[in-house]
Short mmCIF file of C-alpha atoms in Angstrom, two decimals:
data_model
loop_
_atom_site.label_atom_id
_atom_site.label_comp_id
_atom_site.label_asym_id
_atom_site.label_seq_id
_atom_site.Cartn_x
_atom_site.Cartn_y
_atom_site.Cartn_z
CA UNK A 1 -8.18 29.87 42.12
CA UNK A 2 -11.24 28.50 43.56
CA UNK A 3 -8.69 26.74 46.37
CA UNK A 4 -7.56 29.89 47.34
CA UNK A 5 -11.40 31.94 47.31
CA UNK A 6 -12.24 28.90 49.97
CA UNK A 7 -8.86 29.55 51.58
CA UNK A 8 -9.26 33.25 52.26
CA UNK A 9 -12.90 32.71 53.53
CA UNK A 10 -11.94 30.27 56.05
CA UNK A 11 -9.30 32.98 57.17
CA UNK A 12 -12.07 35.83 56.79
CA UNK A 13 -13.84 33.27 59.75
CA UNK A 14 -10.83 32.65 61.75
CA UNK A 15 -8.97 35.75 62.06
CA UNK A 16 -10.99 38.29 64.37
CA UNK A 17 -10.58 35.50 66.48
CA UNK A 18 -6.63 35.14 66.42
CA UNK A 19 -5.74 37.24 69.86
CA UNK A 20 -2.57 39.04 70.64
CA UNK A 21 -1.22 37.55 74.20
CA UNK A 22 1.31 39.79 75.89
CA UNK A 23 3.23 41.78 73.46
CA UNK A 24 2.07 39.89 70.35
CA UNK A 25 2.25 41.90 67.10
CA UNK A 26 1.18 41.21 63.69
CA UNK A 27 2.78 43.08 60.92
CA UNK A 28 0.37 45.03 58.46
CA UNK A 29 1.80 45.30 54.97
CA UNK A 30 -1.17 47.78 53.84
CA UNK A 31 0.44 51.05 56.12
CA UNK A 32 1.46 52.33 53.29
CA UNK A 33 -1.71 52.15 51.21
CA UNK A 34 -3.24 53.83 54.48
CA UNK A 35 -1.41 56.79 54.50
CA UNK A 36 -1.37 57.29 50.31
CA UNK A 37 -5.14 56.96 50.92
CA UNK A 38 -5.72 58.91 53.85
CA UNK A 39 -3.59 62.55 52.18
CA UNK A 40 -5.63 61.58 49.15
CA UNK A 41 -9.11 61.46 50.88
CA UNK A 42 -8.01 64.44 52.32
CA UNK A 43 -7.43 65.99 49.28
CA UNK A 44 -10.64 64.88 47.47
CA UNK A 45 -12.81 66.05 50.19
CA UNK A 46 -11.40 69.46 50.45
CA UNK A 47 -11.18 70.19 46.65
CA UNK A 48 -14.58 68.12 46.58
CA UNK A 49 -16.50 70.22 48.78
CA UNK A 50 -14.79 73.34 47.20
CA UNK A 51 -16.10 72.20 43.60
CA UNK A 52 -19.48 71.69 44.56
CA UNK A 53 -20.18 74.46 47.12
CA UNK A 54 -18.65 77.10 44.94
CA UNK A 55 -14.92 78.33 45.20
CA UNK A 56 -13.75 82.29 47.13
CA UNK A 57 -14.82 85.41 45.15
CA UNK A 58 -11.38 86.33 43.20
CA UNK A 59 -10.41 89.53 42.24
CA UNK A 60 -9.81 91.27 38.46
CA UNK A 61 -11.07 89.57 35.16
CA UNK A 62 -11.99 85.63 34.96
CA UNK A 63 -9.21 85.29 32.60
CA UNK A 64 -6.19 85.80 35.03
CA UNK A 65 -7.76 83.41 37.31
CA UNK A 66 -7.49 79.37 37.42
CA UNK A 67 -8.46 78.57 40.94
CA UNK A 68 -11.15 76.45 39.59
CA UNK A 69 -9.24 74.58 37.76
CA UNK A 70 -6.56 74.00 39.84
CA UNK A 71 -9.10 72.41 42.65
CA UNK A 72 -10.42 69.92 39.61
CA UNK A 73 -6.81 68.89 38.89
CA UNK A 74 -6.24 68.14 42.12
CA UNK A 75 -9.18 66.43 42.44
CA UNK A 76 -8.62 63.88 39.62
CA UNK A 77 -5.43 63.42 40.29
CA UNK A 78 -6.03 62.48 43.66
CA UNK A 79 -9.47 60.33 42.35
CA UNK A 80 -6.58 58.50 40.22
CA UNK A 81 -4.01 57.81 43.47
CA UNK A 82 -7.27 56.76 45.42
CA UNK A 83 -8.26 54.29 42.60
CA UNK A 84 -4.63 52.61 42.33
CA UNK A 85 -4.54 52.38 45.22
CA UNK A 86 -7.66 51.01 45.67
CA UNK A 87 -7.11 47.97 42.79
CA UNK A 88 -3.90 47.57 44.91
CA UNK A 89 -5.34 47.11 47.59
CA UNK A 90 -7.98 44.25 46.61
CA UNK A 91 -4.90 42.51 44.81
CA UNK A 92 -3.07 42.43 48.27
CA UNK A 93 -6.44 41.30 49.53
CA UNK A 94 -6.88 38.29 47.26
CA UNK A 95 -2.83 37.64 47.74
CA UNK A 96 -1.84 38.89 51.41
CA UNK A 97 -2.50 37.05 55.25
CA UNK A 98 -5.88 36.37 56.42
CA UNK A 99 -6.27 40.25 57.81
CA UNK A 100 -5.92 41.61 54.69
CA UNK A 101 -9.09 40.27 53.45
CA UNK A 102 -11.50 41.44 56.78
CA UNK A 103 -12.51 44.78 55.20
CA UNK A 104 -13.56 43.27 51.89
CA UNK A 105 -15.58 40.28 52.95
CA UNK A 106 -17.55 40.08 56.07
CA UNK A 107 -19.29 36.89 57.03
CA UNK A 108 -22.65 38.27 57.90
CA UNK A 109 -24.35 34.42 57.63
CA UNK A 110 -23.01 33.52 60.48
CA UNK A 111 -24.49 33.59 63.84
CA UNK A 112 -21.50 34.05 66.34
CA UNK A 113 -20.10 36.84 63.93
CA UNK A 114 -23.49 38.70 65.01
CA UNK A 115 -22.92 37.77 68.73
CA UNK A 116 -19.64 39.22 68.58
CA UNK A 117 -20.55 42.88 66.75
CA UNK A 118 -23.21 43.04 69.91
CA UNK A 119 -20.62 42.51 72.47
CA UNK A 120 -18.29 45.18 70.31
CA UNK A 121 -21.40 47.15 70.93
CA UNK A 122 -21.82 46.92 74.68
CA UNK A 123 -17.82 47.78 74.53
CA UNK A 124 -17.70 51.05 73.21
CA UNK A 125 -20.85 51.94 75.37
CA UNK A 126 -18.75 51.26 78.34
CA UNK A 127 -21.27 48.24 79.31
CA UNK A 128 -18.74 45.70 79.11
CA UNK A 129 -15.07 46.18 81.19
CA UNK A 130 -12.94 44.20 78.96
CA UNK A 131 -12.08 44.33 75.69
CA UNK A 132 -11.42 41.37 73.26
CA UNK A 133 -7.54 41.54 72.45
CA UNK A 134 -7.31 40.76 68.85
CA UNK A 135 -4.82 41.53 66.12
CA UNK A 136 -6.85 42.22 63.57
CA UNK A 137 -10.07 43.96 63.06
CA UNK A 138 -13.47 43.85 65.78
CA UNK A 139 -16.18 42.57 64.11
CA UNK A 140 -17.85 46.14 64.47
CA UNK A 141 -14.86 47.70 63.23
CA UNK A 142 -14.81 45.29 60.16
CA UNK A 143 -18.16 45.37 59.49
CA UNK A 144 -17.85 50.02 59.68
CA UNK A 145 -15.05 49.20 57.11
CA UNK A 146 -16.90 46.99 54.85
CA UNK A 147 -19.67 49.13 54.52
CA UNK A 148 -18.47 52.95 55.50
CA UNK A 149 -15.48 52.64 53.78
CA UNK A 150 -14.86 49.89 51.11
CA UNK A 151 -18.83 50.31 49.47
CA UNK A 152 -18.36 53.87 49.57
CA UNK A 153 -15.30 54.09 47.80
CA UNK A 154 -16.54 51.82 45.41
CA UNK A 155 -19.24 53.46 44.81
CA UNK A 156 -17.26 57.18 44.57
CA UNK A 157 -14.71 55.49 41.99
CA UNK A 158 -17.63 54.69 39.97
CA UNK A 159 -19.90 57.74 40.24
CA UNK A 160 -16.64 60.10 39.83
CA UNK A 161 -15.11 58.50 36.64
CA UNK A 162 -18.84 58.34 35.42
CA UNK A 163 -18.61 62.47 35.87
CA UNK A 164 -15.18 62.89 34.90
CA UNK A 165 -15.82 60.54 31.66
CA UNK A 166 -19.14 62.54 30.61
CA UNK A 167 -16.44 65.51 30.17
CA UNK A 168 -13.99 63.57 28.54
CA UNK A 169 -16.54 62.76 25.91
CA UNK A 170 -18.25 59.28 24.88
CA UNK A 171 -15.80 57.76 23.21
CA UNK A 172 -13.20 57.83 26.41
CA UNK A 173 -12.14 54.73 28.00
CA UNK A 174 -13.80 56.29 31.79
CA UNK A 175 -16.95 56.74 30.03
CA UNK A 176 -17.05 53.36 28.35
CA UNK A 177 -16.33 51.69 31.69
CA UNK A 178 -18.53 53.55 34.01
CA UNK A 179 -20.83 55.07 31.59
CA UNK A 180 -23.97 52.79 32.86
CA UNK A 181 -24.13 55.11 36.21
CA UNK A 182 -26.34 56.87 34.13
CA UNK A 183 -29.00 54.18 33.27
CA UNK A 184 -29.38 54.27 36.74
CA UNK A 185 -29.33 58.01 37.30
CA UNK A 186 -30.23 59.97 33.65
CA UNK A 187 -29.85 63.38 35.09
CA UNK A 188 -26.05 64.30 35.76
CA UNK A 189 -27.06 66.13 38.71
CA UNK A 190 -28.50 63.56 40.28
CA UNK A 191 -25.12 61.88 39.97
CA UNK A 192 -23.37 64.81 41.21
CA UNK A 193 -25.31 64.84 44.32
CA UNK A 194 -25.11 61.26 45.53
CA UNK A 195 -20.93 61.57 44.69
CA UNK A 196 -21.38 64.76 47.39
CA UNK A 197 -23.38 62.79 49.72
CA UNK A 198 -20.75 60.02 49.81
CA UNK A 199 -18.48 62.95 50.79
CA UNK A 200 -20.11 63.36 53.85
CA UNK A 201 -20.47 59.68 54.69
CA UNK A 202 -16.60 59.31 54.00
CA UNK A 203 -15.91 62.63 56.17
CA UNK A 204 -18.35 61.01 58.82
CA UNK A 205 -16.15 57.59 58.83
CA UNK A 206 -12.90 59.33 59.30
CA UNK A 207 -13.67 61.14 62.49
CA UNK A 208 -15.10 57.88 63.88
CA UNK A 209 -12.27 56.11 62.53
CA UNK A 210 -9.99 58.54 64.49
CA UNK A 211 -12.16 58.29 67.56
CA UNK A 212 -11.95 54.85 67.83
CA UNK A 213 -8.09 54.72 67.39
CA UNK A 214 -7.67 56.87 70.38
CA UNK A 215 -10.24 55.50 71.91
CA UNK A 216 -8.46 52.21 71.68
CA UNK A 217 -5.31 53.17 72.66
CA UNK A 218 -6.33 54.88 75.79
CA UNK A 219 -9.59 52.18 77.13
CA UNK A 220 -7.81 48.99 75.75
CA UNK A 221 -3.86 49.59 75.93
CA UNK A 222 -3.61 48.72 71.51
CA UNK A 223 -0.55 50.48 70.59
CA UNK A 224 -0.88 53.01 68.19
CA UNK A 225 2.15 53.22 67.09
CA UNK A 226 1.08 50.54 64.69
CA UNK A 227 -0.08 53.35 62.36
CA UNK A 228 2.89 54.36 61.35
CA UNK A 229 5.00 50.47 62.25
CA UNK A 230 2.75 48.84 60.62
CA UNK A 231 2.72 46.33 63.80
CA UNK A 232 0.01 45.51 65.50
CA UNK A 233 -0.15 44.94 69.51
CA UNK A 234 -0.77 45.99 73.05
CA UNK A 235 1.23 48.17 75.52
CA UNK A 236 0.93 45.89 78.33
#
């Protein structure tokens, strides 16, 4: 085990700086975790926002409505998808190629890993002309994904089945797990407000995300077709 923890950080190292020549591709195993994840986002943050902003004013008596409760079955159920998936995920990072690990562990010691999010920088502010060719993941695109995306989730998996287990009472397995949330925040609210403010910051991700997709497909010729082939390459 310990062979393989020093064998996926040397690839964490090496990888960003594996680069496609010509039509080189790299197959991605995780497109289908992407998409599962993505309609489930989509469905958390709708339902999510409806739940805590307040739901439409429905007519005739409170009884002959379930609106409400519809939105919070979506919502768990989708929290559930987003968490399998999630475990799934880490499991394929921990047992898939040396890309499959970028957005999990990001080798902020290192010097030249700093050098190269700066030059990522000057990129997308149109300072510098060309853009690095690689397969996997820019270092500022890996280190938006470690931080935007996999610490947030994290951190909404815990805060929601922390909510979701103070309804399901004490003695539930969700509770017993991710009970402590409240050491750390006693009031419920308070808990309720950070899991809405990681909305936003997951919201906020996704339309840079989306930007940066199109962004690269248009400035740096990366096919996008790799998000639904699951190949990774360049048109030229």
């Amino acid at each position: 085990m310990l062979d393989k923890a020093a064998q996926l950080l040397a690839a964490v190292d090496a990888a960003p700086t594996e680069r496609s020549i010509g039509g080189g591709v790299a197959y991605a195993p995780v497109r289908l975790w992407h998409w599962v994840n993505a309609a489930a986002i989509v469905i958390l943050s709708l339902t999510g926002y409806l739940i805590g902003t307040g739901t439409p004013e429905m007519s005739g008596e409170a009884s002959g409505n379930f609106l409400f409760g519809y939105l919070r079955f979506a919502h768990f159920s989708a929290g559930y998808v987003l968490s399998v998936g999630f475990l799934l995920r880490i499991y394929w990072a921990l047992m898939g190629n040396a890309h499959a690990m970028q957005i999990f562990c990001v080798p902020l010691w290192r010097r030249c890993f700093w050098r190269e999010v700066y030059r990522e920088i000057r990129w997308y502010a149109f300072i510098t002309v060309e853009p690095e060719r690689r397969v996997g993941h820019n270092r500022l695109a890996q280190l938006a994904m470690f931080f935007m995306f996999t610490q947030t989730i994290t951190f909404m998996v815990a805060t929601g089945f922390a909510l979701y287990g103070q309804g399901a009472g004490t003695d539930s397995w969700q509770y017993k797990l991710f009970g402590w949330v409240f050491s750390i925040w006693p009031n419920s609210q308070d808990v309720h407000t950070w899991h809405h403010l990681g909305l936003w910051m997951i919201v906020i991700f996704a339309l840079v995300h989306v930007y940066a997709v199109i962004r690269e497909y248009i400035m740096s010729g990366r096919s996008i077709s790799s998000i639904m082939s699951g190949e990774r390459g360049f048109r030229d």
